[in-house]
Coordinates of C-alpha atoms and ligand atoms in Angstrom, one line a residue:
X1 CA -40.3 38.2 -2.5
X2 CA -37.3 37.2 -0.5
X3 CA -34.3 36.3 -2.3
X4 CA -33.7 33.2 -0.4
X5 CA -32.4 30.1 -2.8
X6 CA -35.1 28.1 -4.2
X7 CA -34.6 24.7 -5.0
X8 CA -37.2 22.9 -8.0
X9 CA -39.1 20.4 -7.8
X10 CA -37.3 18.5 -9.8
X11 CA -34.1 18.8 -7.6
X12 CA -35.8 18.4 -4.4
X13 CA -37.7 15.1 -5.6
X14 CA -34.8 13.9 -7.3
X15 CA -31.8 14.4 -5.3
X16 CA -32.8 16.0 -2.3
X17 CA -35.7 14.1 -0.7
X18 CA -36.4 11.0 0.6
X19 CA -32.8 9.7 1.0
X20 CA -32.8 6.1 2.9
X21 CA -29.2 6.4 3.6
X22 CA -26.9 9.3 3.0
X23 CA -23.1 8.1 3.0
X24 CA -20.5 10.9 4.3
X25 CA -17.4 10.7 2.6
X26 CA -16.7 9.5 -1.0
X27 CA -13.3 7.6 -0.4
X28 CA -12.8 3.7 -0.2
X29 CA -15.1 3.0 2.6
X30 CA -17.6 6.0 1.8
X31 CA -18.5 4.3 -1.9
X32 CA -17.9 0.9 -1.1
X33 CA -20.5 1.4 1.5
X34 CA -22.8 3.0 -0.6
X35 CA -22.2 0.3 -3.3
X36 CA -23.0 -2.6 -1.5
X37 CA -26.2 -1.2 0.0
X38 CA -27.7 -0.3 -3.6
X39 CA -26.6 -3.8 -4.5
X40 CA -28.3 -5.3 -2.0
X41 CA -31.3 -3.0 -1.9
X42 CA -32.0 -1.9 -5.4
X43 CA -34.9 0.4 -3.8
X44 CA -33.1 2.1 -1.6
X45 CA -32.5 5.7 -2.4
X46 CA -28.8 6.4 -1.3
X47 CA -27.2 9.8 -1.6
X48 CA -22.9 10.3 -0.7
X49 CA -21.7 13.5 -0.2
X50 CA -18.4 14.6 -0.3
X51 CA -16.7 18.2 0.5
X52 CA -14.0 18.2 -2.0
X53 CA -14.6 18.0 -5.8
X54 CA -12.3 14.8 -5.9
X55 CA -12.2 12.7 -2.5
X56 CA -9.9 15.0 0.0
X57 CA -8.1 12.8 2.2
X58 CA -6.5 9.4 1.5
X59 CA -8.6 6.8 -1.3
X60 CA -6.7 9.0 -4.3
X61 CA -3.8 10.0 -2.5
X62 CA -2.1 7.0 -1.1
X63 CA 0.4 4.9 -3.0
X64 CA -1.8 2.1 -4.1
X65 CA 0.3 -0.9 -2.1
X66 CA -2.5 -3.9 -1.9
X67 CA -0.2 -5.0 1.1
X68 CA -1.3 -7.1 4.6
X69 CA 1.9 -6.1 5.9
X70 CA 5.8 -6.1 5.7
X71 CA 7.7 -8.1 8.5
X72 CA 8.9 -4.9 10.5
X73 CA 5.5 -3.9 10.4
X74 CA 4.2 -7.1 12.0
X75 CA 6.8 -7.2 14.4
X76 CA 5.8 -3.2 15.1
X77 CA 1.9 -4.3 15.5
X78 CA 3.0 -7.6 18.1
X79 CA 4.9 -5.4 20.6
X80 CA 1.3 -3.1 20.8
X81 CA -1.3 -5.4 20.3
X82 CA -2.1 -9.6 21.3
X83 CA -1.1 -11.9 19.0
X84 CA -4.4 -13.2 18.3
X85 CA -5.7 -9.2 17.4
X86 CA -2.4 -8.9 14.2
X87 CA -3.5 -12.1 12.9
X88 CA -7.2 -11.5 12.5
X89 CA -5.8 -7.7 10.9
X90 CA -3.7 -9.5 8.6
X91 CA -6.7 -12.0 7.8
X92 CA -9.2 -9.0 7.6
X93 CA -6.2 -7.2 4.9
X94 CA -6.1 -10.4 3.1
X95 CA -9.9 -10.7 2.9
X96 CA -10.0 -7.2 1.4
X97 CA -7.7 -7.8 -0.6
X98 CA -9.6 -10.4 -2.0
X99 CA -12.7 -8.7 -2.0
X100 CA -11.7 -5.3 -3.5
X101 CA -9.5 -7.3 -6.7
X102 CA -13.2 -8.9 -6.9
X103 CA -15.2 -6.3 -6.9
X104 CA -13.1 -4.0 -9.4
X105 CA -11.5 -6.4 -11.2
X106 CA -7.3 -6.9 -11.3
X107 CA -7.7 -4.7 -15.1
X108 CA -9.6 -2.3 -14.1
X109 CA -7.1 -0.9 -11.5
X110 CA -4.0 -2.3 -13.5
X111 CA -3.2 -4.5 -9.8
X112 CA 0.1 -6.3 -10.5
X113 CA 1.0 -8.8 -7.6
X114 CA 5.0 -8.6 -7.8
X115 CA 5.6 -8.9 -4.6
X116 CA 8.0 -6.7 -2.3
X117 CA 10.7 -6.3 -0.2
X118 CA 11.8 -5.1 3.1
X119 CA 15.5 -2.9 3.3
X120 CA 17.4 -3.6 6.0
X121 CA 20.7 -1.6 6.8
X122 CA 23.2 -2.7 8.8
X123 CA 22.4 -0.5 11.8
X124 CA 19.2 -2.1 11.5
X125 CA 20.7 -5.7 12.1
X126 CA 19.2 -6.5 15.4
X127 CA 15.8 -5.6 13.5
X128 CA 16.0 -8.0 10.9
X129 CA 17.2 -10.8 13.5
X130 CA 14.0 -10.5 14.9
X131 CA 11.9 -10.1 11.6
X132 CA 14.0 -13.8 10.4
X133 CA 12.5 -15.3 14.3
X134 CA 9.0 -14.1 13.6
X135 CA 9.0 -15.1 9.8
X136 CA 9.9 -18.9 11.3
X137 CA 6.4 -18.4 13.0
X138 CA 4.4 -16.3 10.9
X139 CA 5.1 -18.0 7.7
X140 CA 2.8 -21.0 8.6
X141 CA 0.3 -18.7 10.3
X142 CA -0.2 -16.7 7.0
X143 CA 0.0 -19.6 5.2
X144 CA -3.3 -20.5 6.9
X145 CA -5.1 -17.4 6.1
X146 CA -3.3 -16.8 2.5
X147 CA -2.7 -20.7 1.2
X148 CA 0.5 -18.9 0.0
X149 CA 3.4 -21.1 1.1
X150 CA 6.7 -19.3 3.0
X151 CA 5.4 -15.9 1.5
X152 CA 8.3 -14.0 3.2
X153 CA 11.7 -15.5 2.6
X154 CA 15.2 -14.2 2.9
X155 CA 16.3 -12.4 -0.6
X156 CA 19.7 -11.4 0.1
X157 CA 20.9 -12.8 -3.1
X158 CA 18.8 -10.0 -4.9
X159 CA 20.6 -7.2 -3.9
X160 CA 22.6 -6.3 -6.8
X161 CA 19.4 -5.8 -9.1
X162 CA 18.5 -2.9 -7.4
X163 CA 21.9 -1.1 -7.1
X164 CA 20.6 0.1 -3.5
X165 CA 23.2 1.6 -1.3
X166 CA 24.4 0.6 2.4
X167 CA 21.4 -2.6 2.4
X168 CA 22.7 -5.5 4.0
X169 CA 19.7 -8.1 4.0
X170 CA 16.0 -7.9 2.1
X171 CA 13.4 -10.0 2.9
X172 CA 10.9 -10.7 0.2
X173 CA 7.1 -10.8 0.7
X174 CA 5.4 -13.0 -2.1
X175 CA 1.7 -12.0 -1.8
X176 CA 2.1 -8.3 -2.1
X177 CA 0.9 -6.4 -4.9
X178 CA 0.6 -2.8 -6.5
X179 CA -2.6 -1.3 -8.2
X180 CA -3.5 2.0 -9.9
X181 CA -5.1 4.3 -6.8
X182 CA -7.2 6.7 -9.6
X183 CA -7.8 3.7 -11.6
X184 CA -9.8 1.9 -8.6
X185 CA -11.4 4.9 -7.6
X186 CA -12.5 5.9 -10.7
X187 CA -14.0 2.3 -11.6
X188 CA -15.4 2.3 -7.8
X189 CA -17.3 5.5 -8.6
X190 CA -18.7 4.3 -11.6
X191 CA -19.9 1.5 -10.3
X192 CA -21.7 3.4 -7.8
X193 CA -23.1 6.1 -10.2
X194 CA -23.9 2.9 -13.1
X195 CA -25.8 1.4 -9.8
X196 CA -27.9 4.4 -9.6
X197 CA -26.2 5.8 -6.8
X198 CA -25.9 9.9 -6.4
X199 CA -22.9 11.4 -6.0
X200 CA -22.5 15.4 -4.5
X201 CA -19.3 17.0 -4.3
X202 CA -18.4 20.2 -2.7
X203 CA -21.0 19.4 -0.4
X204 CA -19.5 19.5 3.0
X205 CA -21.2 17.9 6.3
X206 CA -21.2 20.7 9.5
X207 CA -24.1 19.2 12.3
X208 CA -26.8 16.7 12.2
X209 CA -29.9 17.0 14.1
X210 CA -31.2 13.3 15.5
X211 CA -34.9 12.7 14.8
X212 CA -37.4 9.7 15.7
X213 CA -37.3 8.8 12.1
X214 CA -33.7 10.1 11.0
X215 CA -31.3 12.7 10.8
X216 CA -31.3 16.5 9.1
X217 CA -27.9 16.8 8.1
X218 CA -26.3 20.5 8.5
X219 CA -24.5 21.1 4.9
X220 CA -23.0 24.1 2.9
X221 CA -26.2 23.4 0.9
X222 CA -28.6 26.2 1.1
X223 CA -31.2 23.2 3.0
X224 CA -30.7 20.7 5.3
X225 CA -30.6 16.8 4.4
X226 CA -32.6 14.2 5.7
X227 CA -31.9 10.7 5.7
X228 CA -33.5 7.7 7.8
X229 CA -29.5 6.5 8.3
X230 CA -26.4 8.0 8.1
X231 CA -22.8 6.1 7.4
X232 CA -20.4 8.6 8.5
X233 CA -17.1 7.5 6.8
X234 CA -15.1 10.5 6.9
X235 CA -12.1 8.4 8.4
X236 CA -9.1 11.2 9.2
X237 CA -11.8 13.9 9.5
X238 CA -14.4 11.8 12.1
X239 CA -13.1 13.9 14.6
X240 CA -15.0 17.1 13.6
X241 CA -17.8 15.6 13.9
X242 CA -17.7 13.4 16.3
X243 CA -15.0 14.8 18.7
X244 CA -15.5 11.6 21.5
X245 CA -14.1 9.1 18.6
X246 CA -10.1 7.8 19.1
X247 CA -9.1 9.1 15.4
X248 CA -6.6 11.2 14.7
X249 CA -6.0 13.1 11.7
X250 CA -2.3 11.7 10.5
X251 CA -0.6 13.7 7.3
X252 CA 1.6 11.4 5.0
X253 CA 3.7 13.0 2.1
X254 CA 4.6 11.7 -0.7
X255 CA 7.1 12.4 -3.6
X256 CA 7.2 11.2 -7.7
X257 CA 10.6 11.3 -9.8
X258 CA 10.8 12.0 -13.0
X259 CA 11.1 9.4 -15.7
X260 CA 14.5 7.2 -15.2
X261 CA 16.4 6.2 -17.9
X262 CA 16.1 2.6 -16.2
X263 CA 14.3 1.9 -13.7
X264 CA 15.8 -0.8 -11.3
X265 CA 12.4 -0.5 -9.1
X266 CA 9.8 -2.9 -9.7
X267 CA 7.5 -3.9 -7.2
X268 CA 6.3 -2.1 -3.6
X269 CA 9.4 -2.1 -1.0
X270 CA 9.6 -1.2 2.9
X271 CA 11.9 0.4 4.9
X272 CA 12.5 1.1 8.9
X273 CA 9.2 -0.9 10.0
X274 CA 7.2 0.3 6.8
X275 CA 8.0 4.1 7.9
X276 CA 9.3 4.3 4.5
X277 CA 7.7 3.0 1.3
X278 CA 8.1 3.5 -2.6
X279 CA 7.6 1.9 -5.6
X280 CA 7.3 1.6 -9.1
X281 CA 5.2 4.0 -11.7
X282 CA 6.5 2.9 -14.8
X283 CA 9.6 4.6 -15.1
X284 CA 9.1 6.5 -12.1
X285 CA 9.5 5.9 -8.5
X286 CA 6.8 7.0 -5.7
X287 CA 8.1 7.3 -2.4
X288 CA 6.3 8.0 0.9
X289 CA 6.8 7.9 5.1
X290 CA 8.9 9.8 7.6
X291 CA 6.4 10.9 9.2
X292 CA 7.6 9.0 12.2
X293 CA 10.4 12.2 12.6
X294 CA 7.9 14.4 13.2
X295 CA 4.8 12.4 15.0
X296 CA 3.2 15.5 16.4
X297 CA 3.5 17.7 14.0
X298 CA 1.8 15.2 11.2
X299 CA -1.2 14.9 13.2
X300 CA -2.7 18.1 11.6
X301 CA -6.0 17.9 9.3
X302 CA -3.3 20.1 7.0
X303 CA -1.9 19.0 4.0
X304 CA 0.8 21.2 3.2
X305 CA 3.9 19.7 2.7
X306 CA 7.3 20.3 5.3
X307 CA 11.0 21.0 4.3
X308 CA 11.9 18.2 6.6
X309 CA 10.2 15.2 5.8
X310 CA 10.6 16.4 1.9
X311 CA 14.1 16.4 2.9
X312 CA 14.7 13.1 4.3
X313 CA 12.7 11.4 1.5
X314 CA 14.8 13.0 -1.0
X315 CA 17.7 12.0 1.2
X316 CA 16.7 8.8 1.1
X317 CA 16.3 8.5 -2.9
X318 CA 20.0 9.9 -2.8
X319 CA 21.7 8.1 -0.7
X320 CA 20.1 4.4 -0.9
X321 CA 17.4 3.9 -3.4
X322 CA 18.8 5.5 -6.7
X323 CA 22.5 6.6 -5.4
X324 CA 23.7 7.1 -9.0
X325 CA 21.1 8.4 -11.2
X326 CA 20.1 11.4 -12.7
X327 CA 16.5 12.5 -11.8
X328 CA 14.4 15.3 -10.5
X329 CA 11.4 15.3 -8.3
X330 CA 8.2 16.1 -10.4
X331 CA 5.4 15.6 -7.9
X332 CA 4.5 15.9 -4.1
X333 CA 1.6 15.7 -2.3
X334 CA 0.3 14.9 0.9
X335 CA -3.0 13.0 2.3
X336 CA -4.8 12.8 5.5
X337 CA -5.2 9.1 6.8
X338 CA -7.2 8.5 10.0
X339 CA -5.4 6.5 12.8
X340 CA -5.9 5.8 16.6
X341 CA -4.9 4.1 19.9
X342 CA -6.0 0.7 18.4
X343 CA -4.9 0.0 15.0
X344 CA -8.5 -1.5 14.0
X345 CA -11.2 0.5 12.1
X346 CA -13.7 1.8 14.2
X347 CA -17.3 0.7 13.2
X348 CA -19.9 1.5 15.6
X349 CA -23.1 3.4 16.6
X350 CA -22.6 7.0 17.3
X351 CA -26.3 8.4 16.9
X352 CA -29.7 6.2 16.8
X353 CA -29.3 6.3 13.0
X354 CA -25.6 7.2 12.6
X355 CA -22.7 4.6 11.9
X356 CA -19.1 5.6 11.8
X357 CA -17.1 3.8 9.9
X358 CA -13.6 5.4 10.0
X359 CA -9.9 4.9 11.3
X360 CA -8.7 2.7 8.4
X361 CA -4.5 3.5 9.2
X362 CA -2.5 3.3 6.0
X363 CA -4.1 0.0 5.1
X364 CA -7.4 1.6 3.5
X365 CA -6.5 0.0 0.0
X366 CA -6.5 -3.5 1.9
X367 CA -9.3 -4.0 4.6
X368 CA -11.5 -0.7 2.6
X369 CA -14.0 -2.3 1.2
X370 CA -14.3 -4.9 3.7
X371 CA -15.1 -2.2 6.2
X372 CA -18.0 -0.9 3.6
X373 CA -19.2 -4.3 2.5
X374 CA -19.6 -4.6 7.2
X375 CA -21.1 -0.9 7.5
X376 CA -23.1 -2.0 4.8
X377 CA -24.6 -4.6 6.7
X378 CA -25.4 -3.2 9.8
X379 CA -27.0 -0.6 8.0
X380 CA -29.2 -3.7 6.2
X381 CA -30.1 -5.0 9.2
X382 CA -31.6 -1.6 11.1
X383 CA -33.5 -0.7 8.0
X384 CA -35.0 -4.5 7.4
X385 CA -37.9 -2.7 10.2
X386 CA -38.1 0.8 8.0
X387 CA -40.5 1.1 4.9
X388 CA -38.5 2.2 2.2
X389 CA -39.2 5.1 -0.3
X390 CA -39.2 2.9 -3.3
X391 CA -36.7 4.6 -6.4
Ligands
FAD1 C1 0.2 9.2 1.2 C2 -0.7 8.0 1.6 C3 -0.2 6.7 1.3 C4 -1.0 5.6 1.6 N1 -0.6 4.4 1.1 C5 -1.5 3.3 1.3 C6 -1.2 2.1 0.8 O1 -0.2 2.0 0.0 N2 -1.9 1.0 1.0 C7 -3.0 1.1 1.8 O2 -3.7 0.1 2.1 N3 -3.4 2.3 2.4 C8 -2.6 3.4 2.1 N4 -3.0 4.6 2.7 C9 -4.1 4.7 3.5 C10 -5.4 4.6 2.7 O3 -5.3 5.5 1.6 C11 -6.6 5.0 3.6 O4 -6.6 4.2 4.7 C12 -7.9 4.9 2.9 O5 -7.9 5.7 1.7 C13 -9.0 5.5 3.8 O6 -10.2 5.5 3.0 P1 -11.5 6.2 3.6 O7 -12.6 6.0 2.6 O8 -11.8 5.6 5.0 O9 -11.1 7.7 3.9 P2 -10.8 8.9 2.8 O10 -10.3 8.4 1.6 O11 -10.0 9.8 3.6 O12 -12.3 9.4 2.6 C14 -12.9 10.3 3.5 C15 -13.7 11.3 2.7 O13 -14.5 12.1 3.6 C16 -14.6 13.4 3.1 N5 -15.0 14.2 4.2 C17 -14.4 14.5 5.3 N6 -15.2 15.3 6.1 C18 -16.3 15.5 5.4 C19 -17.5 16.3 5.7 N7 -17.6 17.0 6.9 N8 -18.4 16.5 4.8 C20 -18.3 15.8 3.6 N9 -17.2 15.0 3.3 C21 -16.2 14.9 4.2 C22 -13.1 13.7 2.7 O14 -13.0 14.8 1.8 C23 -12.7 12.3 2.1 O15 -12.8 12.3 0.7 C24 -2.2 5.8 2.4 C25 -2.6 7.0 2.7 C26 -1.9 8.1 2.3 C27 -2.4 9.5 2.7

């Protein structure tokens, strides 16, 4: 007999066969995806695989701001895109937003809306001139989409609480909030799995064959993996699959202090066009960003972390966040976020039965589950032609 592996029965009727869809990619948009079709479609048989043993690129790595944007970052967005194209992103984040507190609960991932503010130094004064002309205009705009009246508002007066250093104005963003990252994806993956929904990790996705009927998926499984549709939501890694898509892979770091002995941080704050970003974790701070010194280098499927931008964040915790306090830094990591020429998610075709759903930016938390409630949907509507292999 050869000594090739075997698989049972059991495993091949179970897990292996007869998938309807097979999800790539268990992060935001990966599980949200899968939820929404199972939810929908009791019947349908969907399978996600994921390469890492925990989600390996952003959805439990980022620093959990449920944010539609700072003014810098607006102001960044309208010099590369038409007006009309930030609004309907900042409607799209809001809408999220809304969707993912729904769908998970506010509890459940500990969200806390405190709002946030931008830093402004006074190098940066020209900066925050223009960020006070387009609040006059934007404040009714996202008043529209939000009902939230003058959400971003001059907080000068606040200045002292924090005890930050060289910051001459702040501008104050009522309708951000703040959740738990693990928390959410934890309760997201429950919900999937409590929906009947099967999960494989450390299964990693190399090929795909198309067939008239579906794909055979290529995976470090000893057997391929057919599916009548594929949602490929691999988001910073699309690219090595799918080398024609405009994603690039784009490293962020991050860095935890320890315990303070009082924390004056409470609430998500940005800094130099939302570069920079930290916030409270209980007694800790989490800071992230700079990767704007080193563009090139940070668009690298890698995530080790660099003496440089480690540097300049720590710099930054020195010399304006926490000036005079004792701490060390604890924790650093680094994620892999997806990003491209347009700053919208990409969510199209590539494959008679493949849809990408990928290039979610560092706004994943936000528009995520909007993006896998869409690809959801599309999905829905190829498959209302396709008998399904009833559960
Ligand atoms: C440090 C950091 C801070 C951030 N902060 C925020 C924030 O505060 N607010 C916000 O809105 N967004 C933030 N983001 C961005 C946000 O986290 C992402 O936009 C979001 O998580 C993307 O979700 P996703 O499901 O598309 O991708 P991912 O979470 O990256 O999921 C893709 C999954 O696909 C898997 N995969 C890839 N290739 C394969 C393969 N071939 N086979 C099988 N599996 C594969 C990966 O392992 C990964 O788990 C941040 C990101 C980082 C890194």
């Amino acid at each position: 007999m050869d000594q090739k592996h075997r698989w049972s029965f059991w495993e091949q009727n179970t897990w292996l066969e007869n998938t309807d869809v097979c999800v790539i990619g268990s992060g935001i948009v990966g599980l949200s995806t899968a939820y929404r079709l199972k939810k929908a479609r009791p019947e349908l048989k969907v399978l996600v695989i994921e390469k890492g043993v925990l989600p390996e690129g952003a959805s439990t790595r980022n620093a959990g701001f449920a944010c539609f944007g700072s003014l810098g970052e607006v102001l960044a967005d309208l010099g590369r895109m038409p007006v009309e194209q930030v609004l309907r992103l900042i409607s799209r984040r809001w809408e999220g937003l809304r969707m993912l507190r729904e769908l998970i609960g506010d509890d459940a991932m500990q969200y806390e809306g405190l709002g946030g503010f931008e830093l402004f130094t006074a190098s940066q004064e020209a900066e925050y001139i223009q960020c006070l002309e387009l609040m006059e205009w934007l404040n009714p705009e996202v008043e529209k989409i939000t009902g939230w009246s003058k959400p971003y508002r001059i907080a000068d007066e606040k200045r002292s609480d924090f005890g930050f250093k060289g910051i001459s104005h702040l501008i104050w963003n009522a309708a951000e909030g703040q959740i738990h990252t693990g928390k959410m994806m934890d309760t997201l993956h429950r919900k999937c799995t409590s929906a009947g929904i099967r999960i494989l990790s450390s299964v990693s996705v190399s090929g795909w064959d198309d067939h008239k009927q579906g794909v055979s998926l290529h995976t470090s499984l000893p057997a391929k993996l057919k599916a009548r549709k594929v949602v490929v939501a691999t988001n910073g890694f699309a690219r090595q699959l799918f080398p024609q898509l405009d994603v690039q892979p784009a490293r962020a770091q991050v860095l935890v202090t320890s315990p303070l002995e009082s924390n004056p941080v409470r609430g998500c704050f940005h800094y130099d066009q939302g570069y920079y970003y930290f916030r409270d974790l209980g007694k800790r701070i989490l800071l992230g960003g700079a990767r704007n010194l080193d563009p090139q280098g940070e668009t690298t499927y890698s995530q080790d972390l660099t003496e440089s931008i480690q540097h300049k964040l720590e710099e930054l915790l020195r010399t304006v966040i926490i000036p005079d306090m004792d701490y060390t830094v604890e924790m650093r990591w680094a994620g892999t976020m997806g990003i491209g020429n347009v700053k919208e998610p990409i969510l199209e075709m590539v494959g008679e039965h493949i849809l990408c759903a990928v290039r979610m930016g560092g706004m994943g938390v936000a528009i995520g589950s909007l993006v896998g409630k869409d690809a959801a949907a599309r999905i829905l509507e190829q498959l209302s032609d396709t008998i399904i292999h009833s559960e």
